């Protein structure tokens, strides 16, 4: 798998840090966080196709663009985090803001009933916890 190749140094628990001469040991928590971000970014990719195929064209373009930006930020932050690259902070911050905006827009535009319940479940179960993780990672110096 391509991501396995990109992130192969982190699989063994150490990697070369960008701009550094040595290796840095990645903790199990840091690997798990990187995998969560990367996995969430990958999960958004098929969702983009679903949105494009089910929504009216104008709405599909807007929602797919937002989710594509989220996916790019999550994948960038996650793969950098797995490599021990401290440059994961900016894309993690971008992901946090985009996920928060997505949750707010989903809730604001959902019709009462099942659609609102689904938006609330997605916000509380996925978007806001992921945004919190991304914001926390963006704020950490290490």
mmCIF file with all atom_site columns, C-alpha atoms in Angstrom:
data_model
loop_
_atom_site.group_PDB
_atom_site.id
_atom_site.type_symbol
_atom_site.label_atom_id
_atom_site.label_alt_id
_atom_site.label_comp_id
_atom_site.label_asym_id
_atom_site.label_entity_id
_atom_site.label_seq_id
_atom_site.pdbx_PDB_ins_code
_atom_site.Cartn_x
_atom_site.Cartn_y
_atom_site.Cartn_z
_atom_site.occupancy
_atom_site.B_iso_or_equiv
_atom_site.pdbx_formal_charge
_atom_site.auth_seq_id
_atom_site.auth_comp_id
_atom_site.auth_asym_id
_atom_site.auth_atom_id
_atom_site.pdbx_PDB_model_num
ATOM 1   C CA . UNK A 1 1   ? 0.000   0.000  0.000  1.00 0.00 ? 1   UNK A CA 1
ATOM 2   C CA . UNK A 1 2   ? 1.294   3.472  -0.822 1.00 0.00 ? 2   UNK A CA 1
ATOM 3   C CA . UNK A 1 3   ? 0.781   4.891  2.655  1.00 0.00 ? 3   UNK A CA 1
ATOM 4   C CA . UNK A 1 4   ? 2.650   1.958  4.133  1.00 0.00 ? 4   UNK A CA 1
ATOM 5   C CA . UNK A 1 5   ? 5.595   2.802  1.895  1.00 0.00 ? 5   UNK A CA 1
ATOM 6   C CA . UNK A 1 6   ? 5.457   6.495  2.752  1.00 0.00 ? 6   UNK A CA 1
ATOM 7   C CA . UNK A 1 7   ? 5.229   5.813  6.461  1.00 0.00 ? 7   UNK A CA 1
ATOM 8   C CA . UNK A 1 8   ? 7.338   2.691  6.702  1.00 0.00 ? 8   UNK A CA 1
ATOM 9   C CA . UNK A 1 9   ? 9.961   4.221  9.040  1.00 0.00 ? 9   UNK A CA 1
ATOM 10  C CA . UNK A 1 10  ? 7.283   4.842  11.645 1.00 0.00 ? 10  UNK A CA 1
ATOM 11  C CA . UNK A 1 11  ? 6.086   1.249  11.635 1.00 0.00 ? 11  UNK A CA 1
ATOM 12  C CA . UNK A 1 12  ? 9.176   0.128  13.496 1.00 0.00 ? 12  UNK A CA 1
ATOM 13  C CA . UNK A 1 13  ? 8.807   2.926  16.022 1.00 0.00 ? 13  UNK A CA 1
ATOM 14  C CA . UNK A 1 14  ? 11.527  5.310  14.889 1.00 0.00 ? 14  UNK A CA 1
ATOM 15  C CA . UNK A 1 15  ? 12.036  7.598  11.973 1.00 0.00 ? 15  UNK A CA 1
ATOM 16  C CA . UNK A 1 16  ? 14.198  10.385 10.694 1.00 0.00 ? 16  UNK A CA 1
ATOM 17  C CA . UNK A 1 17  ? 12.826  13.776 11.618 1.00 0.00 ? 17  UNK A CA 1
ATOM 18  C CA . UNK A 1 18  ? 12.765  16.293 8.763  1.00 0.00 ? 18  UNK A CA 1
ATOM 19  C CA . UNK A 1 19  ? 15.714  18.652 9.114  1.00 0.00 ? 19  UNK A CA 1
ATOM 20  C CA . UNK A 1 20  ? 17.396  16.486 11.705 1.00 0.00 ? 20  UNK A CA 1
ATOM 21  C CA . UNK A 1 21  ? 20.351  14.139 11.571 1.00 0.00 ? 21  UNK A CA 1
ATOM 22  C CA . UNK A 1 22  ? 19.124  11.548 14.065 1.00 0.00 ? 22  UNK A CA 1
ATOM 23  C CA . UNK A 1 23  ? 16.071  9.429  14.608 1.00 0.00 ? 23  UNK A CA 1
ATOM 24  C CA . UNK A 1 24  ? 13.254  10.123 16.972 1.00 0.00 ? 24  UNK A CA 1
ATOM 25  C CA . UNK A 1 25  ? 11.282  7.375  18.646 1.00 0.00 ? 25  UNK A CA 1
ATOM 26  C CA . UNK A 1 26  ? 7.559   7.618  18.053 1.00 0.00 ? 26  UNK A CA 1
ATOM 27  C CA . UNK A 1 27  ? 5.389   6.706  21.002 1.00 0.00 ? 27  UNK A CA 1
ATOM 28  C CA . UNK A 1 28  ? 2.503   4.313  20.580 1.00 0.00 ? 28  UNK A CA 1
ATOM 29  C CA . UNK A 1 29  ? 0.124   7.205  21.237 1.00 0.00 ? 29  UNK A CA 1
ATOM 30  C CA . UNK A 1 30  ? 1.715   9.327  18.522 1.00 0.00 ? 30  UNK A CA 1
ATOM 31  C CA . UNK A 1 31  ? 1.501   6.459  16.011 1.00 0.00 ? 31  UNK A CA 1
ATOM 32  C CA . UNK A 1 32  ? -2.133  5.892  16.951 1.00 0.00 ? 32  UNK A CA 1
ATOM 33  C CA . UNK A 1 33  ? -2.938  9.600  16.518 1.00 0.00 ? 33  UNK A CA 1
ATOM 34  C CA . UNK A 1 34  ? -1.247  9.655  13.131 1.00 0.00 ? 34  UNK A CA 1
ATOM 35  C CA . UNK A 1 35  ? -3.175  6.581  12.056 1.00 0.00 ? 35  UNK A CA 1
ATOM 36  C CA . UNK A 1 36  ? -6.456  8.106  13.213 1.00 0.00 ? 36  UNK A CA 1
ATOM 37  C CA . UNK A 1 37  ? -5.877  11.268 11.177 1.00 0.00 ? 37  UNK A CA 1
ATOM 38  C CA . UNK A 1 38  ? -4.677  9.333  8.136  1.00 0.00 ? 38  UNK A CA 1
ATOM 39  C CA . UNK A 1 39  ? -7.564  6.869  8.370  1.00 0.00 ? 39  UNK A CA 1
ATOM 40  C CA . UNK A 1 40  ? -10.112 9.659  8.661  1.00 0.00 ? 40  UNK A CA 1
ATOM 41  C CA . UNK A 1 41  ? -8.619  11.374 5.620  1.00 0.00 ? 41  UNK A CA 1
ATOM 42  C CA . UNK A 1 42  ? -8.794  8.144  3.626  1.00 0.00 ? 42  UNK A CA 1
ATOM 43  C CA . UNK A 1 43  ? -12.388 7.518  4.760  1.00 0.00 ? 43  UNK A CA 1
ATOM 44  C CA . UNK A 1 44  ? -13.424 10.871 3.315  1.00 0.00 ? 44  UNK A CA 1
ATOM 45  C CA . UNK A 1 45  ? -12.308 9.931  -0.204 1.00 0.00 ? 45  UNK A CA 1
ATOM 46  C CA . UNK A 1 46  ? -15.211 7.583  -1.068 1.00 0.00 ? 46  UNK A CA 1
ATOM 47  C CA . UNK A 1 47  ? -17.548 10.003 0.706  1.00 0.00 ? 47  UNK A CA 1
ATOM 48  C CA . UNK A 1 48  ? -16.597 12.646 -1.883 1.00 0.00 ? 48  UNK A CA 1
ATOM 49  C CA . UNK A 1 49  ? -17.878 10.391 -4.656 1.00 0.00 ? 49  UNK A CA 1
ATOM 50  C CA . UNK A 1 50  ? -21.092 9.740  -2.767 1.00 0.00 ? 50  UNK A CA 1
ATOM 51  C CA . UNK A 1 51  ? -21.698 13.471 -2.327 1.00 0.00 ? 51  UNK A CA 1
ATOM 52  C CA . UNK A 1 52  ? -20.979 14.176 -5.975 1.00 0.00 ? 52  UNK A CA 1
ATOM 53  C CA . UNK A 1 53  ? -23.439 11.495 -7.056 1.00 0.00 ? 53  UNK A CA 1
ATOM 54  C CA . UNK A 1 54  ? -26.328 12.225 -4.707 1.00 0.00 ? 54  UNK A CA 1
ATOM 55  C CA . UNK A 1 55  ? -26.512 15.991 -4.200 1.00 0.00 ? 55  UNK A CA 1
ATOM 56  C CA . UNK A 1 56  ? -27.631 18.645 -6.675 1.00 0.00 ? 56  UNK A CA 1
ATOM 57  C CA . UNK A 1 57  ? -24.610 19.965 -8.634 1.00 0.00 ? 57  UNK A CA 1
ATOM 58  C CA . UNK A 1 58  ? -24.242 23.283 -6.800 1.00 0.00 ? 58  UNK A CA 1
ATOM 59  C CA . UNK A 1 59  ? -24.490 21.675 -3.379 1.00 0.00 ? 59  UNK A CA 1
ATOM 60  C CA . UNK A 1 60  ? -22.265 18.772 -4.411 1.00 0.00 ? 60  UNK A CA 1
ATOM 61  C CA . UNK A 1 61  ? -19.509 21.159 -5.493 1.00 0.00 ? 61  UNK A CA 1
ATOM 62  C CA . UNK A 1 62  ? -19.581 23.052 -2.195 1.00 0.00 ? 62  UNK A CA 1
ATOM 63  C CA . UNK A 1 63  ? -19.730 20.020 0.094  1.00 0.00 ? 63  UNK A CA 1
ATOM 64  C CA . UNK A 1 64  ? -17.211 18.018 -1.923 1.00 0.00 ? 64  UNK A CA 1
ATOM 65  C CA . UNK A 1 65  ? -14.781 20.951 -1.894 1.00 0.00 ? 65  UNK A CA 1
ATOM 66  C CA . UNK A 1 66  ? -15.064 21.286 1.885  1.00 0.00 ? 66  UNK A CA 1
ATOM 67  C CA . UNK A 1 67  ? -14.605 17.565 2.445  1.00 0.00 ? 67  UNK A CA 1
ATOM 68  C CA . UNK A 1 68  ? -11.716 17.410 -0.047 1.00 0.00 ? 68  UNK A CA 1
ATOM 69  C CA . UNK A 1 69  ? -9.924  20.136 1.921  1.00 0.00 ? 69  UNK A CA 1
ATOM 70  C CA . UNK A 1 70  ? -10.585 18.224 5.138  1.00 0.00 ? 70  UNK A CA 1
ATOM 71  C CA . UNK A 1 71  ? -9.205  15.023 3.608  1.00 0.00 ? 71  UNK A CA 1
ATOM 72  C CA . UNK A 1 72  ? -6.085  16.789 2.351  1.00 0.00 ? 72  UNK A CA 1
ATOM 73  C CA . UNK A 1 73  ? -5.432  18.388 5.740  1.00 0.00 ? 73  UNK A CA 1
ATOM 74  C CA . UNK A 1 74  ? -6.031  15.132 7.635  1.00 0.00 ? 74  UNK A CA 1
ATOM 75  C CA . UNK A 1 75  ? -3.844  13.076 5.296  1.00 0.00 ? 75  UNK A CA 1
ATOM 76  C CA . UNK A 1 76  ? -1.039  15.636 5.387  1.00 0.00 ? 76  UNK A CA 1
ATOM 77  C CA . UNK A 1 77  ? -1.126  15.970 9.172  1.00 0.00 ? 77  UNK A CA 1
ATOM 78  C CA . UNK A 1 78  ? -1.444  12.219 9.729  1.00 0.00 ? 78  UNK A CA 1
ATOM 79  C CA . UNK A 1 79  ? 1.373   11.139 7.435  1.00 0.00 ? 79  UNK A CA 1
ATOM 80  C CA . UNK A 1 80  ? 3.673   13.874 8.756  1.00 0.00 ? 80  UNK A CA 1
ATOM 81  C CA . UNK A 1 81  ? 2.869   12.868 12.303 1.00 0.00 ? 81  UNK A CA 1
ATOM 82  C CA . UNK A 1 82  ? 3.678   9.234  11.507 1.00 0.00 ? 82  UNK A CA 1
ATOM 83  C CA . UNK A 1 83  ? 7.053   10.303 10.106 1.00 0.00 ? 83  UNK A CA 1
ATOM 84  C CA . UNK A 1 84  ? 7.853   12.361 13.209 1.00 0.00 ? 84  UNK A CA 1
ATOM 85  C CA . UNK A 1 85  ? 7.792   15.551 11.143 1.00 0.00 ? 85  UNK A CA 1
ATOM 86  C CA . UNK A 1 86  ? 7.008   18.572 13.307 1.00 0.00 ? 86  UNK A CA 1
ATOM 87  C CA . UNK A 1 87  ? 5.365   20.241 10.309 1.00 0.00 ? 87  UNK A CA 1
ATOM 88  C CA . UNK A 1 88  ? 2.174   18.309 11.111 1.00 0.00 ? 88  UNK A CA 1
ATOM 89  C CA . UNK A 1 89  ? 0.920   21.227 13.214 1.00 0.00 ? 89  UNK A CA 1
ATOM 90  C CA . UNK A 1 90  ? -0.289  23.566 10.433 1.00 0.00 ? 90  UNK A CA 1
ATOM 91  C CA . UNK A 1 91  ? -2.344  20.962 8.546  1.00 0.00 ? 91  UNK A CA 1
ATOM 92  C CA . UNK A 1 92  ? -3.693  19.686 11.877 1.00 0.00 ? 92  UNK A CA 1
ATOM 93  C CA . UNK A 1 93  ? -4.861  23.206 12.713 1.00 0.00 ? 93  UNK A CA 1
ATOM 94  C CA . UNK A 1 94  ? -6.452  23.527 9.268  1.00 0.00 ? 94  UNK A CA 1
ATOM 95  C CA . UNK A 1 95  ? -8.192  20.174 9.725  1.00 0.00 ? 95  UNK A CA 1
ATOM 96  C CA . UNK A 1 96  ? -9.555  21.254 13.111 1.00 0.00 ? 96  UNK A CA 1
ATOM 97  C CA . UNK A 1 97  ? -11.050 24.449 11.686 1.00 0.00 ? 97  UNK A CA 1
ATOM 98  C CA . UNK A 1 98  ? -12.483 22.688 8.633  1.00 0.00 ? 98  UNK A CA 1
ATOM 99  C CA . UNK A 1 99  ? -14.037 19.896 10.713 1.00 0.00 ? 99  UNK A CA 1
ATOM 100 C CA . UNK A 1 100 ? -15.597 22.405 13.104 1.00 0.00 ? 100 UNK A CA 1
ATOM 101 C CA . UNK A 1 101 ? -16.998 24.383 10.164 1.00 0.00 ? 101 UNK A CA 1
ATOM 102 C CA . UNK A 1 102 ? -18.323 21.176 8.584  1.00 0.00 ? 102 UNK A CA 1
ATOM 103 C CA . UNK A 1 103 ? -20.107 20.159 11.791 1.00 0.00 ? 103 UNK A CA 1
ATOM 104 C CA . UNK A 1 104 ? -21.658 23.613 12.196 1.00 0.00 ? 104 UNK A CA 1
ATOM 105 C CA . UNK A 1 105 ? -22.785 23.773 8.562  1.00 0.00 ? 105 UNK A CA 1
ATOM 106 C CA . UNK A 1 106 ? -24.208 20.250 8.680  1.00 0.00 ? 106 UNK A CA 1
ATOM 107 C CA . UNK A 1 107 ? -26.269 21.138 11.746 1.00 0.00 ? 107 UNK A CA 1
ATOM 108 C CA . UNK A 1 108 ? -27.369 24.509 10.360 1.00 0.00 ? 108 UNK A CA 1
ATOM 109 C CA . UNK A 1 109 ? -28.529 23.119 7.011  1.00 0.00 ? 109 UNK A CA 1
ATOM 110 C CA . UNK A 1 110 ? -30.113 19.859 8.183  1.00 0.00 ? 110 UNK A CA 1
ATOM 111 C CA . UNK A 1 111 ? -33.879 19.501 7.943  1.00 0.00 ? 111 UNK A CA 1
ATOM 112 C CA . UNK A 1 112 ? -35.667 18.639 11.196 1.00 0.00 ? 112 UNK A CA 1
ATOM 113 C CA . UNK A 1 113 ? -36.066 14.952 11.878 1.00 0.00 ? 113 UNK A CA 1
ATOM 114 C CA . UNK A 1 114 ? -33.813 12.169 10.630 1.00 0.00 ? 114 UNK A CA 1
ATOM 115 C CA . UNK A 1 115 ? -31.476 14.500 8.750  1.00 0.00 ? 115 UNK A CA 1
ATOM 116 C CA . UNK A 1 116 ? -30.848 16.616 11.865 1.00 0.00 ? 116 UNK A CA 1
ATOM 117 C CA . UNK A 1 117 ? -30.364 13.501 14.007 1.00 0.00 ? 117 UNK A CA 1
ATOM 118 C CA . UNK A 1 118 ? -27.820 12.174 11.506 1.00 0.00 ? 118 UNK A CA 1
ATOM 119 C CA . UNK A 1 119 ? -25.973 15.511 11.424 1.00 0.00 ? 119 UNK A CA 1
ATOM 120 C CA . UNK A 1 120 ? -25.903 15.603 15.222 1.00 0.00 ? 120 UNK A CA 1
ATOM 121 C CA . UNK A 1 121 ? -24.624 12.026 15.419 1.00 0.00 ? 121 UNK A CA 1
ATOM 122 C CA . UNK A 1 122 ? -21.875 12.777 12.873 1.00 0.00 ? 122 UNK A CA 1
ATOM 123 C CA . UNK A 1 123 ? -20.890 15.954 14.706 1.00 0.00 ? 123 UNK A CA 1
ATOM 124 C CA . UNK A 1 124 ? -20.745 14.349 18.148 1.00 0.00 ? 124 UNK A CA 1
ATOM 125 C CA . UNK A 1 125 ? -19.407 10.979 17.033 1.00 0.00 ? 125 UNK A CA 1
ATOM 126 C CA . UNK A 1 126 ? -16.806 11.956 14.450 1.00 0.00 ? 126 UNK A CA 1
ATOM 127 C CA . UNK A 1 127 ? -16.301 15.574 13.391 1.00 0.00 ? 127 UNK A CA 1
ATOM 128 C CA . UNK A 1 128 ? -15.983 17.304 16.774 1.00 0.00 ? 128 UNK A CA 1
ATOM 129 C CA . UNK A 1 129 ? -13.818 14.614 18.455 1.00 0.00 ? 129 UNK A CA 1
ATOM 130 C CA . UNK A 1 130 ? -11.548 14.555 15.395 1.00 0.00 ? 130 UNK A CA 1
ATOM 131 C CA . UNK A 1 131 ? -11.427 18.360 15.380 1.00 0.00 ? 131 UNK A CA 1
ATOM 132 C CA . UNK A 1 132 ? -10.469 18.275 19.070 1.00 0.00 ? 132 UNK A CA 1
ATOM 133 C CA . UNK A 1 133 ? -7.653  15.790 18.423 1.00 0.00 ? 133 UNK A CA 1
ATOM 134 C CA . UNK A 1 134 ? -6.381  17.832 15.492 1.00 0.00 ? 134 UNK A CA 1
ATOM 135 C CA . UNK A 1 135 ? -6.493  21.077 17.519 1.00 0.00 ? 135 UNK A CA 1
ATOM 136 C CA . UNK A 1 136 ? -4.663  19.423 20.399 1.00 0.00 ? 136 UNK A CA 1
ATOM 137 C CA . UNK A 1 137 ? -1.973  18.077 18.073 1.00 0.00 ? 137 UNK A CA 1
ATOM 138 C CA . UNK A 1 138 ? -1.627  21.490 16.430 1.00 0.00 ? 138 UNK A CA 1
ATOM 139 C CA . UNK A 1 139 ? -1.088  23.171 19.778 1.00 0.00 ? 139 UNK A CA 1
ATOM 140 C CA . UNK A 1 140 ? 1.626   20.785 21.021 1.00 0.00 ? 140 UNK A CA 1
ATOM 141 C CA . UNK A 1 141 ? 5.260   21.752 20.487 1.00 0.00 ? 141 UNK A CA 1
ATOM 142 C CA . UNK A 1 142 ? 6.589   18.182 20.175 1.00 0.00 ? 142 UNK A CA 1
#
